[in-house]
PDB file of C-alpha atoms in Angstrom:
ATOM      1  CA  ASP A   1      -0.128  -0.090   0.128  1.00  0.00           C
ATOM      2  CA  CYS A   2       1.428   3.214  -0.934  1.00  0.00           C
ATOM      3  CA  ASN A   3       1.829   6.358   1.498  1.00  0.00           C
ATOM      4  CA  CYS A   4       0.364   9.524   1.348  1.00  0.00           C
ATOM      5  CA  VAL A   5       1.574  11.855   3.946  1.00  0.00           C
ATOM      6  CA  ALA A   6      -1.514  14.160   3.363  1.00  0.00           C
ATOM      7  CA  PHE A   7      -4.043  11.291   4.085  1.00  0.00           C
ATOM      8  CA  THR A   8      -3.943  10.920   7.821  1.00  0.00           C
ATOM      9  CA  LYS A   9      -6.650   9.249   9.703  1.00  0.00           C
ATOM     10  CA  GLU A  10      -7.859  12.614  10.769  1.00  0.00           C
ATOM     11  CA  GLN A  11      -8.458  13.983   7.356  1.00  0.00           C
ATOM     12  CA  LYS A  12     -10.167  10.815   6.259  1.00  0.00           C
ATOM     13  CA  ALA A  13     -12.331  10.972   9.490  1.00  0.00           C
ATOM     14  CA  ARG A  14     -12.930  14.929   8.662  1.00  0.00           C
ATOM     15  CA  PHE A  15     -13.961  14.269   4.965  1.00  0.00           C
ATOM     16  CA  ASN A  16     -16.275  11.232   5.824  1.00  0.00           C
ATOM     17  CA  ALA A  17     -18.033  13.207   8.767  1.00  0.00           C
ATOM     18  CA  ALA A  18     -18.432  16.341   6.489  1.00  0.00           C
ATOM     19  CA  ASN A  19     -19.916  14.002   3.321  1.00  0.00           C
ATOM     20  CA  LEU A  20     -21.820  12.183   5.757  1.00  0.00           C
ATOM     21  CA  GLY A  21     -23.396  15.246   7.406  1.00  0.00           C
ATOM     22  CA  GLY A  22     -23.889  17.442   4.121  1.00  0.00           C
ATOM     23  CA  LYS A  23     -21.036  19.726   5.061  1.00  0.00           C
ATOM     24  CA  LEU A  24     -20.056  19.308   1.443  1.00  0.00           C
ATOM     25  CA  GLU A  25     -17.798  22.662   1.195  1.00  0.00           C
ATOM     26  CA  GLU A  26     -15.553  21.256   4.136  1.00  0.00           C
ATOM     27  CA  ALA A  27     -15.425  17.761   2.462  1.00  0.00           C
ATOM     28  CA  ARG A  28     -14.328  19.752  -0.800  1.00  0.00           C
ATOM     29  CA  VAL A  29     -11.474  21.501   1.193  1.00  0.00           C
ATOM     30  CA  VAL A  30     -10.241  18.152   2.358  1.00  0.00           C
ATOM     31  CA  VAL A  31     -10.069  16.816  -1.130  1.00  0.00           C
ATOM     32  CA  LYS A  32      -8.406  19.754  -2.590  1.00  0.00           C
ATOM     33  CA  GLU A  33      -5.755  19.489   0.215  1.00  0.00           C
ATOM     34  CA  ILE A  34      -5.128  15.844  -0.675  1.00  0.00           C
ATOM     35  CA  LEU A  35      -4.626  16.955  -4.289  1.00  0.00           C
ATOM     36  CA  LYS A  36      -2.397  19.379  -3.644  1.00  0.00           C
ATOM     37  CA  SER A  37       0.284  16.495  -3.531  1.00  0.00           C
ATOM     38  CA  PRO A  38       1.655  15.750  -6.827  1.00  0.00           C
ATOM     39  CA  ASP A  39       2.504  12.095  -5.626  1.00  0.00           C
ATOM     40  CA  ASN A  40       0.462   9.513  -7.637  1.00  0.00           C
ATOM     41  CA  CYS A  41      -0.632   8.080  -4.543  1.00  0.00           C
ATOM     42  CA  CYS A  42      -2.178  11.069  -3.091  1.00  0.00           C
ATOM     43  CA  GLN A  43      -3.655  11.848  -6.240  1.00  0.00           C
ATOM     44  CA  ALA A  44      -5.339   8.427  -6.581  1.00  0.00           C
ATOM     45  CA  ILE A  45      -6.818   8.798  -3.191  1.00  0.00           C
ATOM     46  CA  GLY A  46      -8.023  12.471  -3.979  1.00  0.00           C
ATOM     47  CA  PHE A  47      -9.559  11.617  -6.846  1.00  0.00           C
ATOM     48  CA  SER A  48     -11.309   8.549  -5.288  1.00  0.00           C
ATOM     49  CA  MET A  49     -12.449  11.188  -2.549  1.00  0.00           C
ATOM     50  CA  GLU A  50     -13.644  13.585  -5.071  1.00  0.00           C
ATOM     51  CA  ALA A  51     -15.646  10.736  -7.097  1.00  0.00           C
ATOM     52  CA  ILE A  52     -17.481  10.100  -3.599  1.00  0.00           C
ATOM     53  CA  LEU A  53     -18.247  13.903  -3.112  1.00  0.00           C
ATOM     54  CA  LEU A  54     -19.411  14.488  -6.935  1.00  0.00           C
ATOM     55  CA  ASN A  55     -21.708  11.278  -6.046  1.00  0.00           C
ATOM     56  CA  THR A  56     -23.189  12.677  -3.051  1.00  0.00           C
ATOM     57  CA  GLU A  57     -24.037  15.961  -4.878  1.00  0.00           C
ATOM     58  CA  GLY A  58     -25.759  13.715  -7.596  1.00  0.00           C
ATOM     59  CA  LYS A  59     -23.158  14.227 -10.338  1.00  0.00           C
ATOM     60  CA  THR A  60     -22.957  10.822 -11.528  1.00  0.00           C
ATOM     61  CA  ASP A  61     -20.937  11.426 -14.779  1.00  0.00           C
ATOM     62  CA  GLU A  62     -18.498  13.765 -13.189  1.00  0.00           C
ATOM     63  CA  SER A  63     -18.050  11.140 -10.137  1.00  0.00           C
ATOM     64  CA  TYR A  64     -17.182   8.359 -12.699  1.00  0.00           C
ATOM     65  CA  THR A  65     -14.715  10.554 -14.349  1.00  0.00           C
ATOM     66  CA  SER A  66     -12.930  11.123 -10.999  1.00  0.00           C
ATOM     67  CA  ALA A  67     -13.168   7.317 -10.206  1.00  0.00           C
ATOM     68  CA  ARG A  68     -11.683   6.454 -13.675  1.00  0.00           C
ATOM     69  CA  LYS A  69      -8.786   8.758 -12.853  1.00  0.00           C
ATOM     70  CA  ALA A  70      -8.139   7.101  -9.600  1.00  0.00           C
ATOM     71  CA  LEU A  71      -8.158   3.678 -10.995  1.00  0.00           C
ATOM     72  CA  GLY A  72      -5.656   4.688 -13.679  1.00  0.00           C
ATOM     73  CA  LEU A  73      -3.270   6.048 -11.190  1.00  0.00           C
ATOM     74  CA  LEU A  74      -3.388   2.844  -9.047  1.00  0.00           C
ATOM     75  CA  LYS A  75      -1.014   1.387 -11.552  1.00  0.00           C
ATOM     76  CA  SER A  76       1.699   3.534 -10.294  1.00  0.00           C
ATOM     77  CA  GLY A  77       0.541   4.119  -6.685  1.00  0.00           C
ATOM     78  CA  TYR A  78      -1.678   1.471  -5.213  1.00  0.00           C
ATOM     79  CA  SER A  79      -3.915   2.624  -2.394  1.00  0.00           C
ATOM     80  CA  THR A  80      -6.468   0.236  -0.847  1.00  0.00           C
ATOM     81  CA  TYR A  81      -8.540   3.191  -0.030  1.00  0.00           C
ATOM     82  CA  ALA A  82      -8.764   4.440  -3.427  1.00  0.00           C
ATOM     83  CA  ALA A  83      -9.131   0.943  -5.034  1.00  0.00           C
ATOM     84  CA  ILE A  84     -12.004   0.456  -2.719  1.00  0.00           C
ATOM     85  CA  GLU A  85     -13.998   3.508  -3.113  1.00  0.00           C
ATOM     86  CA  SER A  86     -13.019   4.113  -6.833  1.00  0.00           C
ATOM     87  CA  ASN A  87     -14.372   0.833  -7.966  1.00  0.00           C
ATOM     88  CA  ARG A  88     -17.269   1.387  -5.682  1.00  0.00           C
ATOM     89  CA  MET A  89     -18.026   4.644  -7.121  1.00  0.00           C
ATOM     90  CA  ALA A  90     -17.875   2.808 -10.850  1.00  0.00           C
ATOM     91  CA  GLY A  91     -20.221   0.119  -9.737  1.00  0.00           C
ATOM     92  CA  MET A  92     -22.591   2.911  -8.660  1.00  0.00           C
ATOM     93  CA  TYR A  93     -22.323   4.878 -11.920  1.00  0.00           C
ATOM     94  CA  TYR A  94     -23.045   1.492 -14.102  1.00  0.00           C
ATOM     95  CA  ASN A  95     -26.092   0.587 -11.906  1.00  0.00           C
ATOM     96  CA  ARG A  96     -27.500   4.133 -12.420  1.00  0.00           C
ATOM     97  CA  LYS A  97     -26.728   3.600 -16.200  1.00  0.00           C
ATOM     98  CA  ARG A  98     -28.767   0.518 -16.189  1.00  0.00           C
ATOM     99  CA  LYS A  99     -25.476  -1.687 -17.015  1.00  0.00           C
ATOM    100  CA  PRO A 100     -25.963  -4.125 -14.190  1.00  0.00           C
ATOM    101  CA  ASP A 101     -23.326  -6.778 -15.235  1.00  0.00           C
ATOM    102  CA  SER A 102     -20.625  -3.821 -15.596  1.00  0.00           C
ATOM    103  CA  SER A 103     -22.109  -2.574 -12.210  1.00  0.00           C
ATOM    104  CA  ILE A 104     -21.519  -5.933 -10.447  1.00  0.00           C
ATOM    105  CA  ILE A 105     -17.974  -6.515 -11.929  1.00  0.00           C
ATOM    106  CA  TYR A 106     -16.714  -3.175 -10.246  1.00  0.00           C
ATOM    107  CA  TYR A 107     -18.722  -3.768  -6.854  1.00  0.00           C
ATOM    108  CA  TYR A 108     -17.264  -7.207  -6.274  1.00  0.00           C
ATOM    109  CA  LYS A 109     -13.644  -5.801  -7.122  1.00  0.00           C
ATOM    110  CA  SER A 110     -14.105  -3.428  -4.257  1.00  0.00           C
ATOM    111  CA  LEU A 111     -15.991  -5.970  -2.088  1.00  0.00           C
ATOM    112  CA  GLU A 112     -12.972  -8.402  -2.509  1.00  0.00           C
ATOM    113  CA  THR A 113     -10.582  -5.574  -1.325  1.00  0.00           C
ATOM    114  CA  ALA A 114     -12.722  -4.430   1.492  1.00  0.00           C
ATOM    115  CA  GLU A 115     -13.374  -8.017   2.840  1.00  0.00           C
ATOM    116  CA  LYS A 116      -9.650  -8.828   2.851  1.00  0.00           C
ATOM    117  CA  GLU A 117      -8.902  -5.617   4.607  1.00  0.00           C
ATOM    118  CA  LYS A 118     -11.742  -6.397   7.055  1.00  0.00           C
ATOM    119  CA  ASP A 119     -13.222  -3.002   6.538  1.00  0.00           C
ATOM    120  CA  TYR A 120     -17.017  -4.051   7.784  1.00  0.00           C
ATOM    121  CA  TYR A 121     -18.276  -0.530   7.201  1.00  0.00           C
ATOM    122  CA  ILE A 122     -17.547  -0.381   3.712  1.00  0.00           C
ATOM    123  CA  THR A 123     -18.552  -4.104   3.298  1.00  0.00           C
ATOM    124  CA  ALA A 124     -21.885  -3.479   4.557  1.00  0.00           C
ATOM    125  CA  LYS A 125     -22.226  -0.496   2.083  1.00  0.00           C
ATOM    126  CA  LEU A 126     -21.093  -2.654  -0.983  1.00  0.00           C
ATOM    127  CA  TYR A 127     -23.508  -5.848   0.157  1.00  0.00           C
ATOM    128  CA  ALA A 128     -26.088  -2.963   0.148  1.00  0.00           C
ATOM    129  CA  ASN A 129     -25.014  -1.420  -3.173  1.00  0.00           C
ATOM    130  CA  ILE A 130     -25.156  -5.191  -4.693  1.00  0.00           C
ATOM    131  CA  SER A 131     -28.415  -6.177  -3.511  1.00  0.00           C
ATOM    132  CA  VAL A 132     -29.740  -2.961  -5.241  1.00  0.00           C
ATOM    133  CA  VAL A 133     -28.646  -4.151  -8.603  1.00  0.00           C
ATOM    134  CA  TYR A 134     -30.399  -7.744  -8.080  1.00  0.00           C
ATOM    135  CA  ILE A 135     -33.704  -6.152  -6.703  1.00  0.00           C
ATOM    136  CA  ASN A 136     -33.691  -4.008  -9.720  1.00  0.00           C
ATOM    137  CA  GLN A 137     -33.312  -7.240 -12.074  1.00  0.00           C
ATOM    138  CA  LYS A 138     -36.378  -8.513 -10.025  1.00  0.00           C
ATOM    139  CA  GLN A 139     -34.327 -10.950  -8.281  1.00  0.00           C
ATOM    140  CA  ILE A 140     -35.587 -10.422  -4.785  1.00  0.00           C
ATOM    141  CA  ASP A 141     -34.471 -13.435  -2.918  1.00  0.00           C
ATOM    142  CA  LYS A 142     -31.026 -12.687  -3.988  1.00  0.00           C
ATOM    143  CA  GLY A 143     -31.344  -9.204  -2.942  1.00  0.00           C
ATOM    144  CA  LEU A 144     -32.696 -10.056   0.523  1.00  0.00           C
ATOM    145  CA  GLU A 145     -29.447 -12.618   0.913  1.00  0.00           C
ATOM    146  CA  LEU A 146     -27.222  -9.809  -0.049  1.00  0.00           C
ATOM    147  CA  THR A 147     -29.065  -7.311   2.382  1.00  0.00           C
ATOM    148  CA  LYS A 148     -28.807  -9.566   5.377  1.00  0.00           C
ATOM    149  CA  LYS A 149     -25.015 -10.016   4.433  1.00  0.00           C
ATOM    150  CA  SER A 150     -24.987  -6.203   4.601  1.00  0.00           C
ATOM    151  CA  LEU A 151     -26.530  -6.144   8.228  1.00  0.00           C
ATOM    152  CA  ASN A 152     -23.998  -9.012   9.430  1.00  0.00           C
ATOM    153  CA  ALA A 153     -20.841  -6.819   8.076  1.00  0.00           C
ATOM    154  CA  ALA A 154     -22.773  -3.731   9.818  1.00  0.00           C
ATOM    155  CA  LEU A 155     -22.971  -5.183  13.092  1.00  0.00           C
ATOM    156  CA  LEU A 156     -19.389  -6.393  12.705  1.00  0.00           C
ATOM    157  CA  SER A 157     -18.389  -2.833  12.212  1.00  0.00           C
ATOM    158  CA  LYS A 158     -20.488  -1.648  15.512  1.00  0.00           C
ATOM    159  CA  ASP A 159     -21.296   1.537  13.389  1.00  0.00           C
ATOM    160  CA  THR A 160     -24.558   2.580  14.535  1.00  0.00           C
ATOM    161  CA  ASN A 161     -25.400   4.535  11.141  1.00  0.00           C
ATOM    162  CA  ALA A 162     -24.333   1.258   9.013  1.00  0.00           C
ATOM    163  CA  ILE A 163     -26.390  -0.867  11.475  1.00  0.00           C
ATOM    164  CA  ALA A 164     -29.476   1.614  11.226  1.00  0.00           C
ATOM    165  CA  GLN A 165     -29.060   1.595   7.654  1.00  0.00           C
ATOM    166  CA  ALA A 166     -28.658  -2.195   7.063  1.00  0.00           C
ATOM    167  CA  TYR A 167     -32.053  -2.831   9.371  1.00  0.00           C
ATOM    168  CA  SER A 168     -33.853  -0.096   7.444  1.00  0.00           C
ATOM    169  CA  ASN A 169     -32.870  -2.042   4.014  1.00  0.00           C
ATOM    170  CA  ILE A 170     -34.293  -5.377   5.459  1.00  0.00           C
ATOM    171  CA  VAL A 171     -37.326  -3.769   6.561  1.00  0.00           C
ATOM    172  CA  THR A 172     -37.827  -2.412   3.174  1.00  0.00           C
ATOM    173  CA  MET A 173     -37.296  -5.694   1.558  1.00  0.00           C
ATOM    174  CA  TYR A 174     -39.881  -7.541   3.568  1.00  0.00           C
ATOM    175  CA  GLY A 175     -42.226  -4.386   3.099  1.00  0.00           C
ATOM    176  CA  GLN A 176     -41.888  -5.205  -0.661  1.00  0.00           C
ATOM    177  CA  MET A 177     -42.254  -8.898  -0.206  1.00  0.00           C
ATOM    178  CA  TYR A 178     -45.569  -8.200   1.688  1.00  0.00           C
ATOM    179  CA  ASP A 179     -46.972  -5.951  -1.094  1.00  0.00           C
ATOM    180  CA  GLU A 180     -46.195  -8.780  -3.539  1.00  0.00           C
ATOM    181  CA  THR A 181     -47.263 -11.659  -1.650  1.00  0.00           C
ATOM    182  CA  ASP A 182     -49.775 -10.362   0.964  1.00  0.00           C
ATOM    183  CA  ASN A 183     -48.305 -13.018   3.231  1.00  0.00           C
ATOM    184  CA  MET A 184     -48.750 -11.682   7.036  1.00  0.00           C
ATOM    185  CA  ALA A 185     -45.208 -13.017   8.053  1.00  0.00           C
ATOM    186  CA  TYR A 186     -43.379 -10.711   5.935  1.00  0.00           C
ATOM    187  CA  LEU A 187     -45.383  -8.018   7.417  1.00  0.00           C
ATOM    188  CA  ASP A 188     -44.767  -9.345  11.067  1.00  0.00           C
ATOM    189  CA  SER A 189     -41.094  -9.471  10.328  1.00  0.00           C
ATOM    190  CA  SER A 190     -41.042  -5.774   8.841  1.00  0.00           C
ATOM    191  CA  GLU A 191     -42.609  -4.372  12.128  1.00  0.00           C
ATOM    192  CA  GLN A 192     -40.107  -6.291  14.374  1.00  0.00           C
ATOM    193  CA  LEU A 193     -37.283  -5.116  12.428  1.00  0.00           C
ATOM    194  CA  ALA A 194     -38.420  -1.473  12.262  1.00  0.00           C
ATOM    195  CA  ALA A 195     -38.680  -1.392  15.919  1.00  0.00           C
ATOM    196  CA  THR A 196     -34.906  -2.396  16.041  1.00  0.00           C
ATOM    197  CA  ALA A 197     -33.867  -0.347  13.276  1.00  0.00           C
ATOM    198  CA  LEU A 198     -35.228   2.840  14.838  1.00  0.00           C
ATOM    199  CA  ILE A 199     -33.524   2.093  18.025  1.00  0.00           C
ATOM    200  CA  TYR A 200     -30.391   2.400  15.980  1.00  0.00           C
ATOM    201  CA  ALA A 201     -31.566   5.294  14.015  1.00  0.00           C
ATOM    202  CA  LYS A 202     -31.777   7.455  17.049  1.00  0.00           C
ATOM    203  CA  ALA A 203     -28.494   6.437  18.171  1.00  0.00           C
ATOM    204  CA  SER A 204     -26.846   7.188  14.541  1.00  0.00           C
ATOM    205  CA  LYS A 205     -28.354  10.735  14.775  1.00  0.00           C
ATOM    206  CA  GLN A 206     -28.872  10.771  11.180  1.00  0.00           C
ATOM    207  CA  PRO A 207     -32.387  12.224  10.267  1.00  0.00           C
ATOM    208  CA  ILE A 208     -32.756  10.027   6.993  1.00  0.00           C
ATOM    209  CA  ASN A 209     -32.627   6.964   9.083  1.00  0.00           C
ATOM    210  CA  LEU A 210     -35.271   8.163  11.324  1.00  0.00           C
ATOM    211  CA  ILE A 211     -37.543   9.195   8.459  1.00  0.00           C
ATOM    212  CA  ARG A 212     -37.237   6.091   6.620  1.00  0.00           C
ATOM    213  CA  ASN A 213     -38.310   4.128   9.784  1.00  0.00           C
ATOM    214  CA  TYR A 214     -41.148   6.458  10.843  1.00  0.00           C
ATOM    215  CA  LEU A 215     -42.340   6.119   7.203  1.00  0.00           C
ATOM    216  CA  SER A 216     -42.178   2.454   7.310  1.00  0.00           C
ATOM    217  CA  MET A 217     -43.905   1.855  10.482  1.00  0.00           C
ATOM    218  CA  THR A 218     -46.987   4.184   9.407  1.00  0.00           C
ATOM    219  CA  LYS A 219     -47.156   2.234   6.191  1.00  0.00           C
ATOM    220  CA  PHE A 220     -47.062  -1.055   8.067  1.00  0.00           C
ATOM    221  CA  GLY A 221     -49.718   0.296  10.409  1.00  0.00           C
ATOM    222  CA  ILE A 222     -51.840   1.031   7.655  1.00  0.00           C
ATOM    223  CA  ALA A 223     -51.448  -2.362   5.879  1.00  0.00           C
ATOM    224  CA  ARG A 224     -52.217  -4.223   8.932  1.00  0.00           C
ATOM    225  CA  GLU A 225     -55.389  -2.200   9.589  1.00  0.00           C
ATOM    226  CA  ASN A 226     -56.427  -2.605   5.986  1.00  0.00           C
ATOM    227  CA  TYR A 227     -55.462  -6.496   6.174  1.00  0.00           C
ATOM    228  CA  ASN A 228     -57.763  -6.941   9.309  1.00  0.00           C
ATOM    229  CA  GLN A 229     -60.753  -5.303   7.600  1.00  0.00           C
TER     230      GLN A 229
END
């Protein structure tokens, strides 16, 4: 793994917190600081971070361009972080372009490295990303299997935000399966998991997690009322 002096644990944490918390200008400052270095290692890391930031802003094509720059630089300065994130962003790009085969190839490249590094937080994200590809292809069972793997990885990461998101994703999956089958077992499972998800959502202090779970619980309550009628 190459060494980028500018990419410290503090800088990584600062970027992640700013990107996740919606403080995108602050995240952009970190990216610029990393990219100031002409070193190929720093450049690869910087462009992969830029790809993440652009993806957060909804700039899919620009994100992919930065991810490709990072991937090209890995040949001369290999960074595990850049390899994981640039491949993940490329996978996200191809999924949005409705090219599932290409998306899965890049996602699994990222996943292989993340699992090797025992980065459970990113592993949880990747299993969730891959599950979406299969769900979009109407392969619901495969999607649910991968969503459960995402939860297992999230629990290993001990990150409350990752755990809240993983539980929420399973809740959504069971909700979809209930909608398609009218099987009350799925609704029961959804409600039970939504209650657990809500506990972690409150701990994570991320509004999106709270909103998702409150909406899910409201939906399930209406569904049960309609079913009983």
